[in-house]
Amino acid sequence: MATVKLTNVKKIYGKDTVAVQEFNLDIADKEFIVFVGPSGCGKSTTLRMIAGLEEISEGTVEIDGVVVNDLQPRDRDIAMVFQNYALYPHLTVFENMAFPLRLKKTPQEEVYEKVTKAAEILGITEYLTRKPRALSGGQRQRVAIGRAMVRDSKVFLMDEPLSNLDAKLRNQMRAEIILLREQIDTTFIYVTHDQTEAMTLGDRIVIMKDGFIQQVGTPTEVFDMPENLFVAEFIGAPKMNTIKTQLVSEDGKYYVTPYGAKIEVDGKKADMLREKGAEAGEIILGVRPEHIVLADKDDPAAIPCKIVVNEMMGSELHLHVVVESGDRLIVRIPTVSLEDEERHNLVHGHTIYVTFEGKVMHFFNPESEKNILL
Ligand code: ADP
């Protein structure tokens, strides 16, 4: 059992640098939680306060119901893996992994058992007698994870563990962390600036900005129903298109009017607008690139635009287009759906017509930038 609870946690560095504030979060036993946000938003500081590496200025951190604010890191029963996995160069992989156990004067037999088991899970058994310099970056990172694993801690903290690896290795290690998670039955808190890592690893994601939590939710929740414009643009790649436009209400129906087009809001989104009693007026409309589709020139819902960049990604085409007002949009089109002739038209300099379905729209208040459906 290991729950982690943060209540009104605040961190002030020096006199007045507020790094984290009003941080409230209940982490369930064996949950995989990801803190994500741009550099400087307070992710590492929060993790380090949980670990005991940073003093908590205000509020409480509880592990399994016990307030740990005044406990030393070693007394908190946590394990931590950092970005810089600092292995001891003069020790073998086995001894690097055994290190925390040696500190605790663990009997030799138990050390052997734990290290070999962790090495097996991580697929590094054959390297146990090597020194770190004879390993690749990914293998070294596995040793660092192994060193944390052998401690059988209640909580496993990871601070950007993959950011020193190249893109390919990062993808591979990400998948391995998912597998690893199934084998080490513990609570994980993982810090990253990478929204893909957050989406693929987290049971729930905590999105942060300027020291404040912006939203806590499952990957599906934060993707489908972002609480504000920041979350909407941070989650998803390429990022969501945002358009300043009008919400129009006519005969019990809602429409949006981006760039002279008139598009009905339908399905669940229309029901939600009605339930909220949303008023007509200026809004920021959000549409993800994958939700924009090609339209007929004569369709009243069609927006004319000119292609300025076409990026062929293989299975899809990313089009950067400019509309009459000068705004830029990004459109993602699956190539499998395209006829050859259509594909020839989707190139730099051509004018195309696009639209989107009402059920995929997001609506934000232009002042507060909050999702008006929440
Ligand atoms: P993140 O992990 O999201 O990149 P950090 O938690 O490292 O962000 O930092 C949050 C804020 O606190 C930043 O503005 C950073 O400059 C500041 N900060 C972090 N560590 C210290 C420190 N030791 N002293 C003063 N300010 C710090």
CSV table of C-alpha atoms and ligand atoms in Angstrom, one decimal:
chain,number,residue,atom,x,y,z
A,1,MET,CA,0.0,0.0,0.0
A,2,ALA,CA,1.3,3.5,-0.8
A,3,THR,CA,-0.9,6.4,-1.2
A,4,VAL,CA,0.5,9.9,-1.6
A,5,LYS,CA,-1.4,13.0,-0.7
A,6,LEU,CA,-0.4,16.6,-1.2
A,7,THR,CA,-2.4,19.3,0.6
A,8,ASN,CA,-2.0,23.0,-0.2
A,9,VAL,CA,1.6,22.5,-0.9
A,10,LYS,CA,3.7,25.6,-1.6
A,11,LYS,CA,7.3,26.1,-2.3
A,12,ILE,CA,9.1,29.5,-2.0
A,13,TYR,CA,12.7,29.7,-2.9
A,14,GLY,CA,14.6,32.4,-1.1
A,15,LYS,CA,12.4,35.4,-0.2
A,16,ASP,CA,9.9,35.5,-3.0
A,17,THR,CA,10.4,33.0,-5.8
A,18,VAL,CA,7.1,31.0,-5.6
A,19,ALA,CA,7.8,27.8,-7.6
A,20,VAL,CA,4.7,25.8,-6.6
A,21,GLN,CA,1.5,26.8,-5.0
A,22,GLU,CA,-2.0,25.5,-4.1
A,23,PHE,CA,-0.9,22.0,-5.0
A,24,ASN,CA,-3.6,19.5,-4.0
A,25,LEU,CA,-3.5,15.9,-5.2
A,26,ASP,CA,-4.6,12.5,-4.0
A,27,ILE,CA,-2.5,9.7,-5.5
A,28,ALA,CA,-4.0,6.2,-5.2
A,29,ASP,CA,-2.1,3.1,-4.4
A,30,LYS,CA,-0.2,1.7,-7.4
A,31,GLU,CA,-1.3,4.7,-9.6
A,32,PHE,CA,1.0,6.0,-12.3
A,33,ILE,CA,0.9,9.8,-12.1
A,34,VAL,CA,2.7,12.1,-14.5
A,35,PHE,CA,3.5,15.7,-13.8
A,36,VAL,CA,3.8,17.5,-17.1
A,37,GLY,CA,4.3,21.1,-18.2
A,38,PRO,CA,6.8,23.4,-19.8
A,39,SER,CA,10.2,24.0,-18.3
A,40,GLY,CA,10.1,26.0,-15.0
A,41,CYS,CA,6.5,25.2,-14.2
A,42,GLY,CA,7.4,23.5,-10.9
A,43,LYS,CA,7.3,19.8,-11.7
A,44,SER,CA,10.7,18.9,-10.3
A,45,THR,CA,10.3,21.1,-7.3
A,46,THR,CA,7.1,19.2,-6.4
A,47,LEU,CA,8.7,15.8,-7.0
A,48,ARG,CA,11.7,16.8,-4.9
A,49,MET,CA,9.4,17.9,-2.1
A,50,ILE,CA,7.8,14.5,-2.1
A,51,ALA,CA,11.3,12.9,-2.1
A,52,GLY,CA,12.4,15.1,0.8
A,53,LEU,CA,15.2,16.7,-1.2
A,54,GLU,CA,13.5,20.1,-1.0
A,55,GLU,CA,11.9,21.6,2.1
A,56,ILE,CA,8.2,22.2,1.9
A,57,SER,CA,7.4,25.9,2.6
A,58,GLU,CA,3.7,25.3,3.3
A,59,GLY,CA,1.2,22.5,3.3
A,60,THR,CA,1.7,18.8,3.9
A,61,VAL,CA,2.9,15.7,2.0
A,62,GLU,CA,1.5,12.4,3.3
A,63,ILE,CA,2.7,9.0,2.4
A,64,ASP,CA,0.3,6.3,3.5
A,65,GLY,CA,-1.5,8.7,5.7
A,66,VAL,CA,1.7,9.8,7.5
A,67,VAL,CA,2.9,13.4,7.2
A,68,VAL,CA,6.4,13.2,6.0
A,69,ASN,CA,7.3,16.9,5.9
A,70,ASP,CA,10.0,16.5,8.6
A,71,LEU,CA,11.2,13.1,7.6
A,72,GLN,CA,14.7,12.6,6.0
A,73,PRO,CA,14.6,11.3,2.4
A,74,ARG,CA,16.0,7.9,3.5
A,75,ASP,CA,13.1,7.6,6.0
A,76,ARG,CA,10.3,8.2,3.4
A,77,ASP,CA,10.6,4.8,1.7
A,78,ILE,CA,10.8,6.2,-1.8
A,79,ALA,CA,13.1,5.4,-4.7
A,80,MET,CA,14.1,8.0,-7.3
A,81,VAL,CA,15.6,7.9,-10.8
A,82,PHE,CA,17.0,11.1,-12.2
A,83,GLN,CA,17.7,12.4,-15.7
A,84,ASN,CA,21.4,12.2,-14.9
A,85,TYR,CA,21.6,8.7,-13.8
A,86,ALA,CA,25.0,9.1,-12.2
A,87,LEU,CA,26.4,5.5,-12.0
A,88,TYR,CA,29.6,4.8,-10.2
A,89,PRO,CA,32.1,4.3,-13.0
A,90,HIS,CA,34.5,2.1,-10.9
A,91,LEU,CA,31.7,-0.3,-9.9
A,92,THR,CA,30.3,-3.1,-12.0
A,93,VAL,CA,26.6,-3.0,-13.0
A,94,PHE,CA,25.9,-5.5,-10.3
A,95,GLU,CA,27.5,-3.4,-7.6
A,96,ASN,CA,25.9,-0.2,-8.9
A,97,MET,CA,22.5,-1.9,-8.5
A,98,ALA,CA,23.5,-3.4,-5.2
A,99,PHE,CA,24.7,-0.1,-3.8
A,100,PRO,CA,21.6,1.0,-1.9
A,101,LEU,CA,21.3,-2.5,-0.4
A,102,ARG,CA,25.0,-2.5,0.7
A,103,LEU,CA,24.3,0.8,2.5
A,104,LYS,CA,21.6,-0.9,4.4
A,105,LYS,CA,23.9,-3.8,5.2
A,106,THR,CA,21.6,-6.2,3.5
A,107,PRO,CA,22.7,-9.9,3.7
A,108,GLN,CA,24.7,-11.0,0.6
A,109,GLU,CA,22.1,-13.7,-0.4
A,110,GLU,CA,19.3,-11.1,-0.4
A,111,VAL,CA,21.5,-8.7,-2.4
A,112,TYR,CA,22.1,-11.3,-5.0
A,113,GLU,CA,18.5,-12.3,-5.2
A,114,LYS,CA,17.2,-8.8,-5.6
A,115,VAL,CA,19.8,-7.6,-8.1
A,116,THR,CA,19.5,-10.6,-10.3
A,117,LYS,CA,15.7,-10.4,-10.3
A,118,ALA,CA,15.7,-6.7,-11.2
A,119,ALA,CA,18.4,-7.3,-13.9
A,120,GLU,CA,16.2,-10.0,-15.4
A,121,ILE,CA,13.1,-7.7,-15.5
A,122,LEU,CA,15.2,-5.0,-17.1
A,123,GLY,CA,16.9,-7.4,-19.6
A,124,ILE,CA,20.4,-6.5,-18.4
A,125,THR,CA,21.5,-9.8,-16.9
A,126,GLU,CA,24.3,-10.3,-19.4
A,127,TYR,CA,25.9,-6.9,-18.5
A,128,LEU,CA,26.0,-7.4,-14.7
A,129,THR,CA,29.8,-7.8,-14.7
A,130,ARG,CA,30.5,-4.9,-17.0
A,131,LYS,CA,31.4,-1.3,-15.9
A,132,PRO,CA,29.0,1.5,-16.9
A,133,ARG,CA,31.4,2.8,-19.6
A,134,ALA,CA,30.9,-0.4,-21.6
A,135,LEU,CA,27.1,0.2,-21.8
A,136,SER,CA,24.9,2.2,-24.1
A,137,GLY,CA,22.9,5.2,-22.8
A,138,GLY,CA,19.7,3.1,-22.7
A,139,GLN,CA,21.4,0.3,-20.8
A,140,ARG,CA,22.9,2.7,-18.3
A,141,GLN,CA,19.4,4.2,-17.7
A,142,ARG,CA,18.2,0.6,-17.1
A,143,VAL,CA,20.9,0.1,-14.5
A,144,ALA,CA,19.8,3.4,-12.8
A,145,ILE,CA,16.2,2.1,-12.8
A,146,GLY,CA,17.4,-1.2,-11.4
A,147,ARG,CA,19.2,0.5,-8.6
A,148,ALA,CA,16.0,2.2,-7.6
A,149,MET,CA,14.0,-1.1,-8.0
A,150,VAL,CA,16.0,-3.2,-5.6
A,151,ARG,CA,14.9,-1.0,-2.7
A,152,ASP,CA,11.3,-2.3,-2.9
A,153,SER,CA,10.1,1.2,-2.1
A,154,LYS,CA,6.6,2.3,-1.5
A,155,VAL,CA,6.8,5.1,-4.1
A,156,PHE,CA,8.9,5.3,-7.3
A,157,LEU,CA,9.8,8.8,-8.4
A,158,MET,CA,11.3,9.5,-11.8
A,159,ASP,CA,12.5,12.9,-13.0
A,160,GLU,CA,12.8,13.1,-16.8
A,161,PRO,CA,14.4,9.7,-16.9
A,162,LEU,CA,14.4,9.5,-20.7
A,163,SER,CA,15.3,13.0,-21.7
A,164,ASN,CA,19.0,12.2,-22.2
A,165,LEU,CA,18.3,9.5,-24.7
A,166,ASP,CA,17.9,9.9,-28.4
A,167,ALA,CA,14.4,9.8,-29.9
A,168,LYS,CA,14.4,6.2,-31.0
A,169,LEU,CA,15.7,4.9,-27.7
A,170,ARG,CA,13.3,7.2,-25.8
A,171,ASN,CA,10.3,5.5,-27.6
A,172,GLN,CA,11.7,2.1,-26.8
A,173,MET,CA,12.3,2.9,-23.1
A,174,ARG,CA,8.9,4.4,-22.8
A,175,ALA,CA,7.4,1.1,-23.9
A,176,GLU,CA,9.7,-0.7,-21.4
A,177,ILE,CA,8.5,1.6,-18.6
A,178,ILE,CA,5.0,0.6,-19.3
A,179,LEU,CA,6.0,-3.1,-19.1
A,180,LEU,CA,8.1,-2.4,-16.0
A,181,ARG,CA,5.2,-0.8,-14.3
A,182,GLU,CA,3.2,-4.1,-14.6
A,183,GLN,CA,6.0,-5.9,-12.9
A,184,ILE,CA,6.9,-3.5,-10.1
A,185,ASP,CA,3.8,-3.2,-8.1
A,186,THR,CA,4.2,0.3,-6.7
A,187,THR,CA,3.0,3.9,-6.9
A,188,PHE,CA,4.8,5.9,-9.6
A,189,ILE,CA,5.2,9.6,-9.9
A,190,TYR,CA,6.9,10.6,-13.2
A,191,VAL,CA,8.0,14.1,-14.3
A,192,THR,CA,8.4,15.0,-17.9
A,193,HIS,CA,8.0,18.1,-20.2
A,194,ASP,CA,7.0,15.7,-23.0
A,195,GLN,CA,3.2,15.5,-23.5
A,196,THR,CA,3.6,12.2,-25.5
A,197,GLU,CA,5.3,10.6,-22.5
A,198,ALA,CA,2.7,11.9,-20.2
A,199,MET,CA,-0.2,10.7,-22.4
A,200,THR,CA,1.2,7.2,-22.9
A,201,LEU,CA,2.5,6.5,-19.4
A,202,GLY,CA,0.1,8.2,-17.0
A,203,ASP,CA,-3.1,6.7,-15.5
A,204,ARG,CA,-3.7,10.4,-14.7
A,205,ILE,CA,-1.8,13.4,-15.8
A,206,VAL,CA,-1.2,16.6,-13.8
A,207,ILE,CA,-0.7,19.5,-16.1
A,208,MET,CA,1.2,22.4,-14.6
A,209,LYS,CA,2.0,26.0,-15.6
A,210,ASP,CA,3.7,28.8,-13.6
A,211,GLY,CA,3.6,26.7,-10.3
A,212,PHE,CA,-0.2,26.0,-10.6
A,213,ILE,CA,-2.0,22.9,-11.5
A,214,GLN,CA,-4.0,23.5,-14.6
A,215,GLN,CA,-5.8,20.2,-14.8
A,216,VAL,CA,-5.7,16.7,-13.4
A,217,GLY,CA,-7.3,13.9,-15.4
A,218,THR,CA,-6.8,10.7,-17.4
A,219,PRO,CA,-5.2,11.1,-20.8
A,220,THR,CA,-8.6,10.8,-22.4
A,221,GLU,CA,-10.2,13.4,-20.2
A,222,VAL,CA,-7.5,16.0,-20.7
A,223,PHE,CA,-7.5,15.4,-24.4
A,224,ASP,CA,-11.2,15.4,-24.9
A,225,MET,CA,-12.2,18.1,-22.4
A,226,PRO,CA,-9.3,20.4,-21.7
A,227,GLU,CA,-10.1,22.8,-18.8
A,228,ASN,CA,-8.5,25.8,-20.4
A,229,LEU,CA,-6.7,27.0,-23.5
A,230,PHE,CA,-3.3,26.2,-22.1
A,231,VAL,CA,-4.1,22.5,-21.6
A,232,ALA,CA,-5.8,22.4,-25.0
A,233,GLU,CA,-2.7,23.6,-26.7
A,234,PHE,CA,-0.2,21.7,-24.6
A,235,ILE,CA,-1.8,18.3,-25.0
A,236,GLY,CA,-1.8,16.9,-28.6
A,237,ALA,CA,0.6,17.2,-31.4
A,238,PRO,CA,0.6,19.1,-33.7
A,239,LYS,CA,-1.2,21.5,-31.3
A,240,MET,CA,-4.8,22.4,-31.4
A,241,ASN,CA,-5.8,25.3,-33.8
A,242,THR,CA,-7.4,28.2,-32.0
A,243,ILE,CA,-9.7,30.6,-33.8
A,244,LYS,CA,-11.2,33.8,-32.5
A,245,THR,CA,-14.8,33.8,-33.8
A,246,GLN,CA,-18.5,34.1,-32.9
A,247,LEU,CA,-20.8,31.6,-31.3
A,248,VAL,CA,-24.2,32.2,-32.9
A,249,SER,CA,-27.6,30.9,-31.5
A,250,GLU,CA,-30.5,30.6,-34.0
A,251,ASP,CA,-33.7,28.7,-33.7
A,252,GLY,CA,-32.4,26.6,-30.8
A,253,LYS,CA,-29.3,25.7,-32.7
A,254,TYR,CA,-25.7,26.8,-32.3
A,255,TYR,CA,-23.3,27.8,-35.0
A,256,VAL,CA,-19.8,29.1,-35.2
A,257,THR,CA,-18.7,31.4,-38.0
A,258,PRO,CA,-14.9,31.1,-38.5
A,259,TYR,CA,-13.6,33.1,-41.5
A,260,GLY,CA,-17.0,33.6,-43.1
A,261,ALA,CA,-18.1,30.0,-43.0
A,262,LYS,CA,-21.1,28.9,-41.0
A,263,ILE,CA,-20.8,25.6,-39.2
A,264,GLU,CA,-23.4,24.0,-37.0
A,265,VAL,CA,-22.4,22.7,-33.6
A,266,ASP,CA,-24.0,19.3,-33.3
A,267,GLY,CA,-24.0,16.1,-31.3
A,268,LYS,CA,-23.0,16.1,-27.7
A,269,LYS,CA,-21.3,19.5,-27.9
A,270,ALA,CA,-24.5,21.1,-28.9
A,271,ASP,CA,-26.3,19.4,-26.0
A,272,MET,CA,-23.7,20.6,-23.6
A,273,LEU,CA,-23.9,24.2,-24.9
A,274,ARG,CA,-27.7,24.1,-24.4
A,275,GLU,CA,-27.3,22.6,-20.9
A,276,LYS,CA,-24.8,25.4,-20.0
A,277,GLY,CA,-27.2,28.0,-21.5
A,278,ALA,CA,-24.2,29.3,-23.5
A,279,GLU,CA,-24.7,32.7,-24.8
A,280,ALA,CA,-23.9,33.9,-28.3
A,281,GLY,CA,-20.9,36.1,-28.5
A,282,GLU,CA,-17.2,36.0,-29.1
A,283,ILE,CA,-15.4,32.8,-28.3
A,284,ILE,CA,-12.1,31.1,-29.0
A,285,LEU,CA,-12.8,28.0,-31.0
A,286,GLY,CA,-10.4,25.1,-30.7
A,287,VAL,CA,-10.1,22.4,-33.4
A,288,ARG,CA,-7.4,19.7,-33.4
A,289,PRO,CA,-5.5,19.3,-36.7
A,290,GLU,CA,-6.8,15.8,-37.1
A,291,HIS,CA,-10.4,17.0,-36.9
A,292,ILE,CA,-10.2,19.3,-39.9
A,293,VAL,CA,-11.3,17.7,-43.1
A,294,LEU,CA,-11.4,18.7,-46.8
A,295,ALA,CA,-14.7,20.3,-47.9
A,296,ASP,CA,-16.5,21.2,-51.1
A,297,LYS,CA,-16.0,24.7,-52.4
A,298,ASP,CA,-19.8,25.3,-52.4
A,299,ASP,CA,-20.4,24.1,-48.9
A,300,PRO,CA,-21.4,27.0,-46.6
A,301,ALA,CA,-19.3,25.4,-44.0
A,302,ALA,CA,-16.1,25.6,-46.2
A,303,ILE,CA,-13.2,27.8,-45.3
A,304,PRO,CA,-10.9,28.7,-48.2
A,305,CYS,CA,-7.2,28.6,-47.5
A,306,LYS,CA,-3.9,28.4,-49.2
A,307,ILE,CA,-1.3,25.8,-48.5
A,308,VAL,CA,2.0,27.2,-47.4
A,309,VAL,CA,3.8,24.1,-46.2
A,310,ASN,CA,3.0,20.5,-46.9
A,311,GLU,CA,4.7,17.9,-44.8
A,312,MET,CA,4.5,14.3,-45.9
A,313,MET,CA,4.7,12.2,-42.8
A,314,GLY,CA,4.0,8.8,-44.5
A,315,SER,CA,0.6,7.8,-43.1
A,316,GLU,CA,-0.6,11.4,-43.0
A,317,LEU,CA,-0.1,14.7,-44.5
A,318,HIS,CA,0.4,17.8,-42.4
A,319,LEU,CA,-0.7,20.9,-44.2
A,320,HIS,CA,0.0,24.4,-42.9
A,321,VAL,CA,-2.5,26.7,-44.4
A,322,VAL,CA,-3.2,30.4,-44.4
A,323,VAL,CA,-6.8,31.8,-44.4
A,324,GLU,CA,-7.8,35.1,-45.8
A,325,SER,CA,-7.3,37.0,-42.5
A,326,GLY,CA,-3.7,35.8,-42.4
A,327,ASP,CA,-4.3,33.2,-39.6
A,328,ARG,CA,-2.5,29.9,-39.9
A,329,LEU,CA,-4.1,26.5,-39.3
A,330,ILE,CA,-2.6,23.1,-39.3
A,331,VAL,CA,-4.5,20.3,-40.9
A,332,ARG,CA,-3.7,16.6,-40.6
A,333,ILE,CA,-5.0,14.4,-43.4
A,334,PRO,CA,-4.7,10.6,-43.4
A,335,THR,CA,-3.0,9.7,-46.8
A,336,VAL,CA,-4.9,6.4,-47.0
A,337,SER,CA,-8.1,8.3,-47.7
A,338,LEU,CA,-6.7,10.3,-50.7
A,339,GLU,CA,-7.0,9.6,-54.4
A,340,ASP,CA,-3.8,10.3,-56.4
A,341,GLU,CA,-5.5,13.3,-58.0
A,342,GLU,CA,-6.4,14.8,-54.6
A,343,ARG,CA,-2.9,14.3,-53.4
A,344,HIS,CA,-1.4,16.3,-56.3
A,345,ASN,CA,-3.6,19.2,-55.3
A,346,LEU,CA,-2.5,19.2,-51.7
A,347,VAL,CA,0.8,20.9,-52.3
A,348,HIS,CA,2.4,24.3,-51.6
A,349,GLY,CA,0.7,27.2,-53.2
A,350,HIS,CA,-2.7,25.5,-53.9
A,351,THR,CA,-6.0,26.8,-52.5
A,352,ILE,CA,-8.1,24.2,-50.7
A,353,TYR,CA,-11.4,24.2,-48.8
A,354,VAL,CA,-11.6,22.8,-45.3
A,355,THR,CA,-14.2,22.4,-42.6
A,356,PHE,CA,-14.8,20.5,-39.4
A,357,GLU,CA,-17.6,18.7,-37.7
A,358,GLY,CA,-19.5,20.3,-34.9
A,359,LYS,CA,-18.9,17.4,-32.5
A,360,VAL,CA,-15.1,17.9,-32.3
A,361,MET,CA,-15.1,21.6,-31.5
A,362,HIS,CA,-13.8,23.1,-28.2
A,363,PHE,CA,-15.0,26.5,-26.9
A,364,PHE,CA,-13.1,28.8,-24.7
A,365,ASN,CA,-14.0,32.1,-23.1
A,366,PRO,CA,-11.7,34.7,-24.7
A,367,GLU,CA,-11.1,36.5,-21.4
A,368,SER,CA,-10.7,33.7,-18.8
A,369,GLU,CA,-9.5,31.2,-21.5
A,370,LYS,CA,-11.6,28.6,-19.6
A,371,ASN,CA,-13.5,25.9,-21.4
A,372,ILE,CA,-17.1,27.2,-21.5
A,373,LEU,CA,-18.5,23.6,-21.3
A,374,LEU,CA,-17.0,22.9,-17.9
B,1,ADP,P1,10.4,22.3,-13.9
B,1,ADP,O1,10.8,21.0,-13.2
B,1,ADP,O2,8.9,22.3,-14.2
B,1,ADP,O3,11.2,22.7,-15.1
B,1,ADP,P2,11.4,23.5,-11.5
B,1,ADP,O4,10.6,22.9,-10.4
B,1,ADP,O5,12.8,23.1,-11.6
B,1,ADP,O6,10.6,23.5,-12.8
B,1,ADP,O7,11.4,25.1,-11.2
B,1,ADP,C1,10.3,25.8,-10.9
B,1,ADP,C2,10.7,27.3,-10.6
B,1,ADP,O8,11.5,27.4,-9.4
B,1,ADP,C3,11.5,27.9,-11.7
B,1,ADP,O9,11.1,29.2,-11.8
B,1,ADP,C4,12.9,27.8,-11.2
B,1,ADP,O10,13.7,28.8,-11.7
B,1,ADP,C5,12.7,27.9,-9.7
B,1,ADP,N1,13.7,27.2,-9.0
B,1,ADP,C6,14.0,25.9,-9.0
B,1,ADP,N2,15.0,25.5,-8.2
B,1,ADP,C7,15.4,26.7,-7.6
B,1,ADP,C8,16.4,27.0,-6.6
B,1,ADP,N3,17.1,26.0,-6.1
B,1,ADP,N4,16.5,28.3,-6.2
B,1,ADP,C9,15.7,29.2,-6.7
B,1,ADP,N5,14.7,29.0,-7.6
B,1,ADP,C10,14.6,27.8,-8.1
